[in-house]
Amino acid sequence: MTESNIPTKIAAIEGGATQWPGQRRKSLGPSGAPRRHFRTIYISDVHLGTRGCNDRLLIDFLDHCDSEYLYLVGDMIDGWRMKKRFYWPERHNAILRRIMKRAKRGTKVIYVPGNHDEMFRQFSGMDFGGVKIARAATHTTADGRELLVLHGDEFDAVVMGKRWLAFAGDAAYTFLLRLNVVINAVRRRLGLPYWSLSAHAKHKVKNAVAFISHFEETVATAARKRKVDGVVCGHIHTAETRDFEGISYYNDGDWVESCTALVEHHDGAMEVLHWPTEVAQREQMLADRQDAA
């Protein structure tokens, strides 16, 4: 099954005793599964304004997960792409509405713009409807660790040193994302789960793997120099949790390839959620409960 086949509310689950990971509230998501509650959620590289954005999966994620803190770690809106061609379906408005509603209801929402939405960096220090904009932020986890939160493009030598090359690479990458859309439209019709061609290609290219590894080490080194315990970033569309000699490196991934989010549990433990996998597991659990009812 895929996100387009998410079942409607299943009454049998309401009285069940099953404990879902992160469950703290009794309210249900649109699928009928209990909403999960985390202390902190980090998402980045959504690229609203592009066809590559997996908006349906992100809406499903937001409809099933709550948190006390929500960090938007850059590239939420793709200003680069929108300068060339305007694309903004209603689902992208729906995502923004959900974020603003969280801020209104008391979730602490911090927006750290990236390179694709750098036009918002000029508003750093300001608050819009409960959404605080910052060039970078520091988050204290439940277990007392200080994490530096930034997008990460400042550590990308290609973006900072050769901007024309960054735009050229973005064009090639956009082509792969368009293929992603076509491939996954076919997979949905065949009842197959989400799969990313661009992510698969990136992990098969030796130079890309080497770049990712060097990027992670560079970011961790910067965190050590700033005397924090770890760092949370995005930018390279590769979700990861690693330790570099006592410095915790976290990347929350993206919502155009892997569809991942980084979450902090209420004890301070950190976890990367791969939402297509979460959806598949949830649907199987709901189906099993329905069969048993």
CSV table of C-alpha atoms in Angstrom, one decimal:
chain,number,residue,atom,x,y,z
A,1,MET,CA,0.0,0.0,0.0
A,2,THR,CA,1.0,3.6,-0.4
A,3,GLU,CA,0.0,7.0,1.0
A,4,SER,CA,-2.8,7.3,-1.5
A,5,ASN,CA,-4.4,4.1,-0.1
A,6,ILE,CA,-4.3,5.0,3.6
A,7,PRO,CA,-7.5,3.6,5.1
A,8,THR,CA,-10.1,5.7,6.7
A,9,LYS,CA,-10.7,5.7,10.4
A,10,ILE,CA,-11.0,2.2,11.8
A,11,ALA,CA,-13.3,2.1,14.8
A,12,ALA,CA,-11.8,-1.1,16.2
A,13,ILE,CA,-8.6,0.6,17.1
A,14,GLU,CA,-10.2,3.0,19.5
A,15,GLY,CA,-10.6,0.5,22.2
A,16,GLY,CA,-7.5,-1.4,21.5
A,17,ALA,CA,-4.6,-1.9,24.0
A,18,THR,CA,-1.8,-1.7,21.4
A,19,GLN,CA,0.8,1.0,22.3
A,20,TRP,CA,2.1,2.8,19.3
A,21,PRO,CA,5.7,4.2,19.4
A,22,GLY,CA,5.6,7.8,20.7
A,23,GLN,CA,1.9,7.6,21.6
A,24,ARG,CA,0.9,10.0,24.4
A,25,ARG,CA,-2.6,11.3,23.2
A,26,LYS,CA,-5.8,9.4,22.5
A,27,SER,CA,-6.6,11.5,19.4
A,28,LEU,CA,-6.4,9.6,16.1
A,29,GLY,CA,-4.9,10.5,12.7
A,30,PRO,CA,-6.9,10.3,9.5
A,31,SER,CA,-5.8,6.7,9.1
A,32,GLY,CA,-7.4,5.7,12.4
A,33,ALA,CA,-4.0,5.2,14.0
A,34,PRO,CA,-3.3,7.1,17.3
A,35,ARG,CA,-1.3,10.4,16.8
A,36,ARG,CA,2.2,10.1,18.0
A,37,HIS,CA,3.7,12.7,20.3
A,38,PHE,CA,7.4,13.7,20.4
A,39,ARG,CA,9.3,16.3,22.3
A,40,THR,CA,10.9,17.7,19.1
A,41,ILE,CA,10.4,17.3,15.4
A,42,TYR,CA,13.0,18.4,12.8
A,43,ILE,CA,12.1,18.5,9.1
A,44,SER,CA,13.9,20.2,6.2
A,45,ASP,CA,14.3,20.2,2.4
A,46,VAL,CA,10.6,20.0,1.7
A,47,HIS,CA,11.0,22.2,-1.4
A,48,LEU,CA,7.4,23.5,-1.6
A,49,GLY,CA,6.8,24.9,-5.0
A,50,THR,CA,8.3,22.0,-6.9
A,51,ARG,CA,6.7,18.8,-8.3
A,52,GLY,CA,9.3,16.7,-6.5
A,53,CYS,CA,7.9,17.6,-3.1
A,54,ASN,CA,6.2,14.6,-1.6
A,55,ASP,CA,3.4,16.7,-0.2
A,56,ARG,CA,1.0,13.8,0.4
A,57,LEU,CA,3.4,12.0,2.6
A,58,LEU,CA,4.3,15.1,4.5
A,59,ILE,CA,0.7,15.9,5.2
A,60,ASP,CA,0.2,12.4,6.4
A,61,PHE,CA,3.2,12.8,8.7
A,62,LEU,CA,1.9,16.1,10.1
A,63,ASP,CA,-1.5,14.6,10.6
A,64,HIS,CA,-0.1,11.7,12.7
A,65,CYS,CA,2.7,13.4,14.7
A,66,ASP,CA,2.7,16.2,17.3
A,67,SER,CA,5.5,17.8,19.2
A,68,GLU,CA,6.4,20.5,21.7
A,69,TYR,CA,9.1,21.9,19.4
A,70,LEU,CA,9.1,22.0,15.6
A,71,TYR,CA,12.3,23.0,13.8
A,72,LEU,CA,12.0,23.8,10.0
A,73,VAL,CA,15.7,23.3,9.1
A,74,GLY,CA,15.8,25.1,5.7
A,75,ASP,CA,14.7,24.7,2.1
A,76,MET,CA,11.1,24.6,3.0
A,77,ILE,CA,10.2,26.6,0.0
A,78,ASP,CA,12.2,26.3,-3.2
A,79,GLY,CA,12.8,29.9,-4.3
A,80,TRP,CA,15.3,28.8,-7.0
A,81,ARG,CA,12.7,26.7,-8.8
A,82,MET,CA,9.8,29.2,-8.4
A,83,LYS,CA,11.8,31.9,-10.1
A,84,LYS,CA,11.8,29.8,-13.2
A,85,ARG,CA,8.4,28.3,-13.1
A,86,PHE,CA,5.5,28.9,-10.7
A,87,TYR,CA,4.0,25.7,-9.2
A,88,TRP,CA,1.9,25.8,-6.1
A,89,PRO,CA,-0.9,23.2,-5.6
A,90,GLU,CA,-3.4,23.4,-2.8
A,91,ARG,CA,-1.5,20.7,-0.9
A,92,HIS,CA,1.4,23.0,-0.4
A,93,ASN,CA,-1.0,25.6,1.2
A,94,ALA,CA,-2.3,22.7,3.4
A,95,ILE,CA,1.2,22.1,4.7
A,96,LEU,CA,1.7,25.7,5.6
A,97,ARG,CA,-1.7,25.8,7.3
A,98,ARG,CA,-0.8,22.8,9.4
A,99,ILE,CA,2.5,24.4,10.5
A,100,MET,CA,0.8,27.7,11.4
A,101,LYS,CA,-2.0,26.0,13.3
A,102,ARG,CA,0.7,24.2,15.4
A,103,ALA,CA,2.3,27.6,16.2
A,104,LYS,CA,-1.1,29.0,17.2
A,105,ARG,CA,-1.8,26.1,19.5
A,106,GLY,CA,1.4,26.5,21.4
A,107,THR,CA,4.1,24.4,19.5
A,108,LYS,CA,7.4,26.3,19.5
A,109,VAL,CA,8.1,26.6,15.8
A,110,ILE,CA,11.6,27.7,14.7
A,111,TYR,CA,12.4,28.3,11.1
A,112,VAL,CA,16.0,28.2,10.0
A,113,PRO,CA,16.1,29.2,6.3
A,114,GLY,CA,18.4,27.4,3.8
A,115,ASN,CA,19.9,28.3,0.5
A,116,HIS,CA,16.8,27.6,-1.6
A,117,ASP,CA,14.7,29.8,0.7
A,118,GLU,CA,17.5,32.3,1.6
A,119,MET,CA,15.1,35.2,0.9
A,120,PHE,CA,13.7,34.6,4.4
A,121,ARG,CA,17.1,35.0,6.0
A,122,GLN,CA,16.7,38.8,6.0
A,123,PHE,CA,13.9,38.3,8.6
A,124,SER,CA,16.1,36.5,11.1
A,125,GLY,CA,15.1,37.5,14.6
A,126,MET,CA,11.5,38.2,13.7
A,127,ASP,CA,8.3,36.3,14.6
A,128,PHE,CA,5.5,35.7,12.1
A,129,GLY,CA,2.4,34.2,13.5
A,130,GLY,CA,4.3,32.3,16.2
A,131,VAL,CA,7.0,31.1,13.8
A,132,LYS,CA,10.4,32.4,14.9
A,133,ILE,CA,13.0,32.9,12.1
A,134,ALA,CA,16.6,32.4,12.9
A,135,ARG,CA,19.9,32.1,11.0
A,136,ALA,CA,20.8,29.3,13.4
A,137,ALA,CA,19.4,28.0,16.7
A,138,THR,CA,20.5,26.1,19.8
A,139,HIS,CA,18.2,23.4,21.2
A,140,THR,CA,18.6,21.8,24.6
A,141,THR,CA,17.4,18.2,24.6
A,142,ALA,CA,15.5,16.5,27.4
A,143,ASP,CA,18.7,14.9,28.6
A,144,GLY,CA,20.5,18.2,28.8
A,145,ARG,CA,22.6,18.2,25.6
A,146,GLU,CA,23.0,21.4,23.5
A,147,LEU,CA,22.5,20.9,19.8
A,148,LEU,CA,23.3,23.5,17.1
A,149,VAL,CA,20.6,23.7,14.5
A,150,LEU,CA,21.4,25.0,11.1
A,151,HIS,CA,20.6,24.2,7.4
A,152,GLY,CA,24.2,23.3,6.5
A,153,ASP,CA,24.7,25.0,3.1
A,154,GLU,CA,27.4,27.2,4.6
A,155,PHE,CA,29.6,24.0,4.8
A,156,ASP,CA,29.0,23.1,1.1
A,157,ALA,CA,32.0,24.4,-0.8
A,158,VAL,CA,30.1,24.0,-4.1
A,159,VAL,CA,27.2,26.3,-3.1
A,160,MET,CA,29.5,28.8,-1.3
A,161,GLY,CA,32.4,28.9,-3.7
A,162,LYS,CA,30.9,28.1,-7.1
A,163,ARG,CA,27.3,29.3,-7.2
A,164,TRP,CA,27.0,28.7,-11.0
A,165,LEU,CA,28.0,25.0,-10.5
A,166,ALA,CA,25.4,24.7,-7.7
A,167,PHE,CA,22.7,25.9,-10.1
A,168,ALA,CA,23.9,23.5,-12.8
A,169,GLY,CA,23.8,20.6,-10.3
A,170,ASP,CA,20.3,21.7,-9.2
A,171,ALA,CA,19.1,21.4,-12.8
A,172,ALA,CA,20.3,17.9,-13.2
A,173,TYR,CA,19.0,17.0,-9.8
A,174,THR,CA,15.6,18.4,-10.7
A,175,PHE,CA,15.5,16.2,-13.7
A,176,LEU,CA,15.9,13.1,-11.5
A,177,LEU,CA,13.2,14.3,-9.2
A,178,ARG,CA,10.8,14.7,-12.1
A,179,LEU,CA,11.6,11.1,-13.0
A,180,ASN,CA,10.8,10.2,-9.4
A,181,VAL,CA,7.3,11.7,-9.8
A,182,VAL,CA,6.6,9.6,-12.9
A,183,ILE,CA,8.1,6.4,-11.5
A,184,ASN,CA,6.1,6.7,-8.2
A,185,ALA,CA,2.9,7.5,-10.0
A,186,VAL,CA,3.2,4.2,-11.8
A,187,ARG,CA,4.2,2.4,-8.6
A,188,ARG,CA,1.1,3.8,-6.9
A,189,ARG,CA,-1.1,2.4,-9.6
A,190,LEU,CA,0.6,-1.0,-9.2
A,191,GLY,CA,0.1,-0.9,-5.4
A,192,LEU,CA,3.9,-0.6,-4.8
A,193,PRO,CA,5.4,1.5,-2.0
A,194,TYR,CA,7.3,4.7,-2.5
A,195,TRP,CA,10.9,4.5,-3.9
A,196,SER,CA,13.4,7.2,-4.8
A,197,LEU,CA,15.4,7.0,-8.0
A,198,SER,CA,17.5,10.0,-7.1
A,199,ALA,CA,18.4,8.7,-3.6
A,200,HIS,CA,19.3,5.3,-5.1
A,201,ALA,CA,21.5,7.0,-7.7
A,202,LYS,CA,23.2,9.2,-5.2
A,203,HIS,CA,24.2,6.3,-3.0
A,204,LYS,CA,25.6,4.4,-5.9
A,205,VAL,CA,27.9,7.3,-7.1
A,206,LYS,CA,31.3,7.1,-5.4
A,207,ASN,CA,31.9,10.9,-5.5
A,208,ALA,CA,28.5,11.6,-3.9
A,209,VAL,CA,29.2,9.2,-1.1
A,210,ALA,CA,32.6,10.8,-0.5
A,211,PHE,CA,31.0,14.3,-0.5
A,212,ILE,CA,28.4,13.2,2.1
A,213,SER,CA,31.0,11.8,4.4
A,214,HIS,CA,33.2,14.9,4.1
A,215,PHE,CA,30.2,17.1,4.7
A,216,GLU,CA,29.3,15.2,7.9
A,217,GLU,CA,32.8,15.5,9.3
A,218,THR,CA,33.0,19.2,8.5
A,219,VAL,CA,29.7,20.0,10.2
A,220,ALA,CA,30.7,17.9,13.3
A,221,THR,CA,34.0,19.7,13.5
A,222,ALA,CA,32.3,23.1,13.4
A,223,ALA,CA,30.0,22.0,16.2
A,224,ARG,CA,33.0,21.0,18.3
A,225,LYS,CA,34.5,24.4,17.7
A,226,ARG,CA,31.3,26.1,18.9
A,227,LYS,CA,31.5,23.9,22.1
A,228,VAL,CA,28.1,22.3,21.7
A,229,ASP,CA,27.3,18.6,22.1
A,230,GLY,CA,26.0,18.0,18.6
A,231,VAL,CA,24.5,19.5,15.5
A,232,VAL,CA,21.2,19.0,13.5
A,233,CYS,CA,21.2,20.0,9.8
A,234,GLY,CA,19.7,19.2,6.5
A,235,HIS,CA,20.8,20.3,3.0
A,236,ILE,CA,22.3,17.1,1.6
A,237,HIS,CA,19.1,15.1,1.6
A,238,THR,CA,20.7,12.2,3.5
A,239,ALA,CA,19.2,11.4,6.9
A,240,GLU,CA,21.8,10.1,9.3
A,241,THR,CA,22.8,9.9,13.0
A,242,ARG,CA,26.5,9.6,13.7
A,243,ASP,CA,29.0,10.2,16.4
A,244,PHE,CA,32.3,12.0,15.7
A,245,GLU,CA,34.5,11.6,18.8
A,246,GLY,CA,31.8,12.7,21.2
A,247,ILE,CA,30.0,15.1,18.8
A,248,SER,CA,26.5,13.9,17.8
A,249,TYR,CA,25.7,14.6,14.1
A,250,TYR,CA,22.1,14.5,13.0
A,251,ASN,CA,20.7,15.1,9.6
A,252,ASP,CA,16.9,15.1,9.2
A,253,GLY,CA,16.9,14.2,5.5
A,254,ASP,CA,14.3,15.6,3.2
A,255,TRP,CA,10.8,15.3,1.7
A,256,VAL,CA,11.7,15.0,-2.0
A,257,GLU,CA,13.8,11.8,-1.9
A,258,SER,CA,13.8,9.8,1.4
A,259,CYS,CA,10.8,11.5,3.1
A,260,THR,CA,12.3,11.4,6.6
A,261,ALA,CA,12.1,13.4,9.8
A,262,LEU,CA,14.3,13.5,12.9
A,263,VAL,CA,12.5,13.3,16.2
A,264,GLU,CA,13.5,13.7,19.8
A,265,HIS,CA,11.7,11.4,22.3
A,266,HIS,CA,10.7,12.7,25.7
A,267,ASP,CA,13.8,11.1,27.3
A,268,GLY,CA,16.1,13.0,24.8
A,269,ALA,CA,16.7,9.9,22.6
A,270,MET,CA,16.9,10.8,18.9
A,271,GLU,CA,15.5,8.8,16.0
A,272,VAL,CA,15.2,9.2,12.2
A,273,LEU,CA,11.7,8.3,11.0
A,274,HIS,CA,11.5,7.0,7.4
A,275,TRP,CA,7.9,7.9,6.8
A,276,PRO,CA,7.1,5.6,3.8
A,277,THR,CA,8.2,2.7,6.0
A,278,GLU,CA,6.2,4.0,8.9
A,279,VAL,CA,3.1,4.2,6.7
A,280,ALA,CA,3.6,0.6,5.5
A,281,GLN,CA,4.0,-0.7,9.0
A,282,ARG,CA,1.0,1.3,10.2
A,283,GLU,CA,-1.3,0.0,7.4
A,284,GLN,CA,-0.2,-3.5,8.2
A,285,MET,CA,-1.0,-3.1,11.9
A,286,LEU,CA,-4.3,-1.5,11.2
A,287,ALA,CA,-5.2,-4.3,8.7
A,288,ASP,CA,-4.2,-7.0,11.3
A,289,ARG,CA,-6.4,-5.3,13.9
A,290,GLN,CA,-9.3,-5.0,11.5
A,291,ASP,CA,-9.0,-8.8,10.7
A,292,ALA,CA,-8.9,-9.6,14.3
A,293,ALA,CA,-11.9,-7.5,15.2
